[in-house]
Coordinates of C-alpha atoms in Angstrom, one line a residue:
X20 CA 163.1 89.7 110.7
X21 CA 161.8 88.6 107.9
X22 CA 158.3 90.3 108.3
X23 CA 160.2 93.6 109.0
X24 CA 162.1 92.9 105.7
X25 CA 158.8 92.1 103.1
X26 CA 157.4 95.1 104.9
X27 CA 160.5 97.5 103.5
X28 CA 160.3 96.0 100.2
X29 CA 156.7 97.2 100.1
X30 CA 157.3 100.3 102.3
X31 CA 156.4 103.0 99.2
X32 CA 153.7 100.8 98.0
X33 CA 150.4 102.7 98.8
X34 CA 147.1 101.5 97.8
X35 CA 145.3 104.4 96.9
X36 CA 147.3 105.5 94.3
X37 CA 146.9 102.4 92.6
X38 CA 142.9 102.9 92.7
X39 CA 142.8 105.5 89.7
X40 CA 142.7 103.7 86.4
X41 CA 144.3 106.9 84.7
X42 CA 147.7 105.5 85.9
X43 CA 150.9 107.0 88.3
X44 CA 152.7 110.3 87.6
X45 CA 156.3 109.3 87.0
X46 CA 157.6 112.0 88.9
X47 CA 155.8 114.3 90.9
X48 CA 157.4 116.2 94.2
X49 CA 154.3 118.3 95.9
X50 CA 154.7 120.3 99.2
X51 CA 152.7 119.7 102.1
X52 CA 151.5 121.5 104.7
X53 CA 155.0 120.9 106.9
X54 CA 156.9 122.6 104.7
X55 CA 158.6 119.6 103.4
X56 CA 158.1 117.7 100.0
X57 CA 156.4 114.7 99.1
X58 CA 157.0 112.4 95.9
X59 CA 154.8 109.9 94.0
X60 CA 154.9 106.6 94.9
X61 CA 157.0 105.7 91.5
X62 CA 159.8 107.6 92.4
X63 CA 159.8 106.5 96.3
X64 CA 159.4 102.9 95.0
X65 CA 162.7 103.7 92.4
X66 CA 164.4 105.3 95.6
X67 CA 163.9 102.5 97.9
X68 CA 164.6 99.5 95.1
X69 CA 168.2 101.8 94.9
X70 CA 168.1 101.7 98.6
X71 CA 168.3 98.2 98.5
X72 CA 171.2 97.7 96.4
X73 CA 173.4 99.0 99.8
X74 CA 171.8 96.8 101.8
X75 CA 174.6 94.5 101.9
X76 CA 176.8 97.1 102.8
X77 CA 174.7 98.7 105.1
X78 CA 174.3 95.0 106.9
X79 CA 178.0 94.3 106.7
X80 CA 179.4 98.0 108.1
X81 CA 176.4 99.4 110.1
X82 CA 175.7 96.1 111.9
X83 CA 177.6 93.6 114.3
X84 CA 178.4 91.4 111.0
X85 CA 181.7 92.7 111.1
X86 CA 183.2 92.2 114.9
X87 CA 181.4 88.6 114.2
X88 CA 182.8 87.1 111.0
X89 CA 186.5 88.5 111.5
X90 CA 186.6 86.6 115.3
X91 CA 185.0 83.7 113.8
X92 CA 187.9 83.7 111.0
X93 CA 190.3 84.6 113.7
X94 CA 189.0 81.2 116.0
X95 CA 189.6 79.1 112.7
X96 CA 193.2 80.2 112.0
X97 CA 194.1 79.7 115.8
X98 CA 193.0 76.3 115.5
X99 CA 194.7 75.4 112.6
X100 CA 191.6 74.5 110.5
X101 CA 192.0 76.3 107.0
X102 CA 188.6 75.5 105.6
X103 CA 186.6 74.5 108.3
X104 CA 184.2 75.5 109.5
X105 CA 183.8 76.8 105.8
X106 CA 183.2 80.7 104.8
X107 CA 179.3 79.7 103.8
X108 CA 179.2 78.3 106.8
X109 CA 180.9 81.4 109.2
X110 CA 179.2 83.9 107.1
X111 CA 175.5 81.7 108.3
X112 CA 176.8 81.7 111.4
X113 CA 177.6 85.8 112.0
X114 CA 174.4 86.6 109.6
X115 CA 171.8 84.7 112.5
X116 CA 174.0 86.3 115.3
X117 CA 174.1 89.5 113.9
X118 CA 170.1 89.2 113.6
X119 CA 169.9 87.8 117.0
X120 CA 172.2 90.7 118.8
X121 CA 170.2 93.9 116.3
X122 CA 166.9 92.6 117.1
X123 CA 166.4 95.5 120.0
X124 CA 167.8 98.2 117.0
X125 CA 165.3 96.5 114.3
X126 CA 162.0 96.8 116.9
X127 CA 162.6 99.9 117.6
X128 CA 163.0 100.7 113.9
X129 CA 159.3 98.7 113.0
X130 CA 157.9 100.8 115.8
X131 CA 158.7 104.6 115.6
X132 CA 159.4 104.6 111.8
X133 CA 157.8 101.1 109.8
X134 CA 154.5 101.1 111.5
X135 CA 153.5 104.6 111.6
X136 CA 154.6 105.0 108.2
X137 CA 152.2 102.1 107.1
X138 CA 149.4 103.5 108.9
X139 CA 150.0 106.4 107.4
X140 CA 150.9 108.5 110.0
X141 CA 154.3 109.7 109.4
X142 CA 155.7 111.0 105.7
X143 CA 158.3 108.7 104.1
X144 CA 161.0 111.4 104.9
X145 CA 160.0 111.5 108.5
X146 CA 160.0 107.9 108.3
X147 CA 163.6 108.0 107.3
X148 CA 164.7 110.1 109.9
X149 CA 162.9 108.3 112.6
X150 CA 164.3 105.1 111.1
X151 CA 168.2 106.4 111.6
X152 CA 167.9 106.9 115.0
X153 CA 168.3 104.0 116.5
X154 CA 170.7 103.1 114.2
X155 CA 172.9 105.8 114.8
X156 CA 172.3 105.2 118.8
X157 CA 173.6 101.6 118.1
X158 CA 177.1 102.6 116.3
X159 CA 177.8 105.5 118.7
X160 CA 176.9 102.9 121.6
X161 CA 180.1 101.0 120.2
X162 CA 182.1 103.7 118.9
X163 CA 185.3 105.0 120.5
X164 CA 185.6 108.8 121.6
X165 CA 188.9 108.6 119.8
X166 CA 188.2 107.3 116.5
X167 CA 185.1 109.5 116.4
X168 CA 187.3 112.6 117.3
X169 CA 189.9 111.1 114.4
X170 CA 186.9 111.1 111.8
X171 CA 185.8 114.6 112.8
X172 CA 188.8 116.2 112.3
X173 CA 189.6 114.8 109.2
X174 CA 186.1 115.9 107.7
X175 CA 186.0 119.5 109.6
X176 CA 183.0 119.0 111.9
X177 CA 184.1 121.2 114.5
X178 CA 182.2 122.3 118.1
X179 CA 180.0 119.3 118.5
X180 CA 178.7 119.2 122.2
X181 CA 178.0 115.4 122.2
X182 CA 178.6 112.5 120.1
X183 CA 174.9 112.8 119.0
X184 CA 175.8 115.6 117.1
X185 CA 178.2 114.5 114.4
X186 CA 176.8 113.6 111.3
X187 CA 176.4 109.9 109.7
X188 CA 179.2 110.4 107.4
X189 CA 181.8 111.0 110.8
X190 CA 179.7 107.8 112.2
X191 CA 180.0 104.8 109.9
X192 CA 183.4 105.4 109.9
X193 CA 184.2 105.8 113.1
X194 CA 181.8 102.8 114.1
X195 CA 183.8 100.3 111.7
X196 CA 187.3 101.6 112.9
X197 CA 186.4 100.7 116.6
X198 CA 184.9 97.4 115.7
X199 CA 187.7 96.3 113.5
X200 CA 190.0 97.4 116.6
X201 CA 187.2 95.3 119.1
X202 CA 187.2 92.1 117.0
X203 CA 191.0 92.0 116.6
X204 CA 191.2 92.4 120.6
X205 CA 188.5 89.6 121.3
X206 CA 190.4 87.5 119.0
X207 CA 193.6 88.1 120.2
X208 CA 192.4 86.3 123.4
X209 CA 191.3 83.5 122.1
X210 CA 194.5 83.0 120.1
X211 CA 196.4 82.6 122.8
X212 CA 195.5 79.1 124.3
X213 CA 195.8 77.6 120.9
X214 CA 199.1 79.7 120.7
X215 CA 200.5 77.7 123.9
X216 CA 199.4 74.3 122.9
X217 CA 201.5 75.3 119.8
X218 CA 204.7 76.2 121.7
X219 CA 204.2 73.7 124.1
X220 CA 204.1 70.6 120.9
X221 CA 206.7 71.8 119.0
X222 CA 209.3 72.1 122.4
X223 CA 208.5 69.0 123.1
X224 CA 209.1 67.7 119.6
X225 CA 212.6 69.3 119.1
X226 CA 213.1 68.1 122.7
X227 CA 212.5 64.3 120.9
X228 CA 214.9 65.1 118.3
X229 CA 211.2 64.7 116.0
X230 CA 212.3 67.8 114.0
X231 CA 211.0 66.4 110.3
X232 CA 207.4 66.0 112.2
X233 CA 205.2 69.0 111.7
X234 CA 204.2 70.5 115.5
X235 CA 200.3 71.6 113.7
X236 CA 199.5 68.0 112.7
X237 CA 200.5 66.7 116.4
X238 CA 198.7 70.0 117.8
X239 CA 195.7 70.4 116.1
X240 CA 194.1 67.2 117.8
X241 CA 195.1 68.6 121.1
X242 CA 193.6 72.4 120.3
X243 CA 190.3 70.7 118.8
X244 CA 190.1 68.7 122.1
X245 CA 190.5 71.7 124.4
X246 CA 187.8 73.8 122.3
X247 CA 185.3 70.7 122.5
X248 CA 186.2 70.3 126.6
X249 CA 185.8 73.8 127.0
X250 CA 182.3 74.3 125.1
X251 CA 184.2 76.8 123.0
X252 CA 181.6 77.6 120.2
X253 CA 179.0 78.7 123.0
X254 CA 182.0 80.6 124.6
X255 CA 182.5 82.4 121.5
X256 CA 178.9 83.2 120.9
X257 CA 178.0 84.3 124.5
X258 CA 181.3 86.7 124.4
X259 CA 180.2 88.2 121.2
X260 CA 176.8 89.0 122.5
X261 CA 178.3 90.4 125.4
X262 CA 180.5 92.5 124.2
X263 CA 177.1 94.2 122.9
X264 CA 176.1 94.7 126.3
X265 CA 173.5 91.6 126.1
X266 CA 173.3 88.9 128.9

């Protein structure tokens, strides 16, 4: 990952037009024989430096990062732990997973787009578009019919024959609605064990007459024992990954 990253950053860099002592054009757009355009390498490098500034964004809404961190802070509330694990320490936790689950999406990325753009054999624009592809395969993969139907109609793409056909903008959305809806559902089952161990303590402290006695502080060493017993950490990881559709 990070090899794929250091080669991005250095994606527009191109040797030869660093060779000529005379300097770089600061903006120059030329056609080429396509059809298409092609710009300097100081205004791709100025393009993809702004590019970079979404990255964040791009890793947080385009990615699994999102399903991940909110069942993670869902896990934590259940168990009645307010600050830990802390949100350094969840936010680690869903960045390496997130890697881990996109590192089919970020191969095929170095292969049809990075590579052939470094060796020069594909344009930075056709680079681009190669590079969205699996991307955009990866969010519709997880996308609900209904939310993307939702998004459609409130942006006015109409008559599109497949999924495949709506545009990024309909996407994104679309992909983060049903993964906001996912992560709440995949939390909502783990909530409930640590929901009955709840019930369970406090009927059987008003049973006692204990009523002054808070049921979390007698519960919560009970809840972290049946997380521990159950290996609930590698539970939570191997369902994440799974609900990606890896094994």
């Amino acid at each position: 990952m990070i090899r794929l990253f250091l080669a991005l950053i250095i994606l527009m860099i191109a040797p030869s037009a660093l060779a000529d002592g005379t300097g770089i054009p600061a903006v120059t757009v030329t056609n080429n024989a396509a059809g298409g355009q092609d710009y300097t390498v100081t205004l791709q490098v100025l393009g993809m430096m702004t590019a970079l500034s979404f990255l964040p964004a791009m890793l947080i809404m385009m990615t699994s990062f999102t399903r991940i961190i909110i069942v993670l802070a869902i896990i934590r509330q259940a168990i009645g732990l307010q600050q830990s694990p802390s949100n350094q320490v969840l936010i680690g936790i869903s960045m390496f997973l997130t890697f881990f689950i996109m590192s089919p999406v970020f191969k095929q990325i170095d292969d049809r787009a990075l590579q052939p753009y470094l060796n020069e054999e594909l344009k930075s624009m056709e680079a681009l578009e190669q590079a969205k592809e699996p991307i955009k395969a990866f969010m519709l993969s997880q996308t609900r019919i209904t939310d993307l139907s939702t998004f459609a109609e409130i942006a006015g793409v109409e008559q599109m024959n497949s999924p495949e056909e709506a545009p990024m903008t309909v996407i994104i959305p679309s992909f983060i609605t049903s993964e906001l809806k996912t992560a709440f559902q995949i939390g909502f089952m783990f909530f409930i064990p640590f929901l009955i161990i709840d019930l369970v303590v406090a009927s059987i402290l008003m049973a006692m007459g204990m009523m002054m006695l808070s049921p979390m502080i007698v519960s919560l060493p009970f809840k972290l024992m049946l997380f521990v017993l159950v290996d609930g950490w590698s539970l939570v990881m191997a369902t994440l990954a799974n609900s990606y559709g890896l094994v």
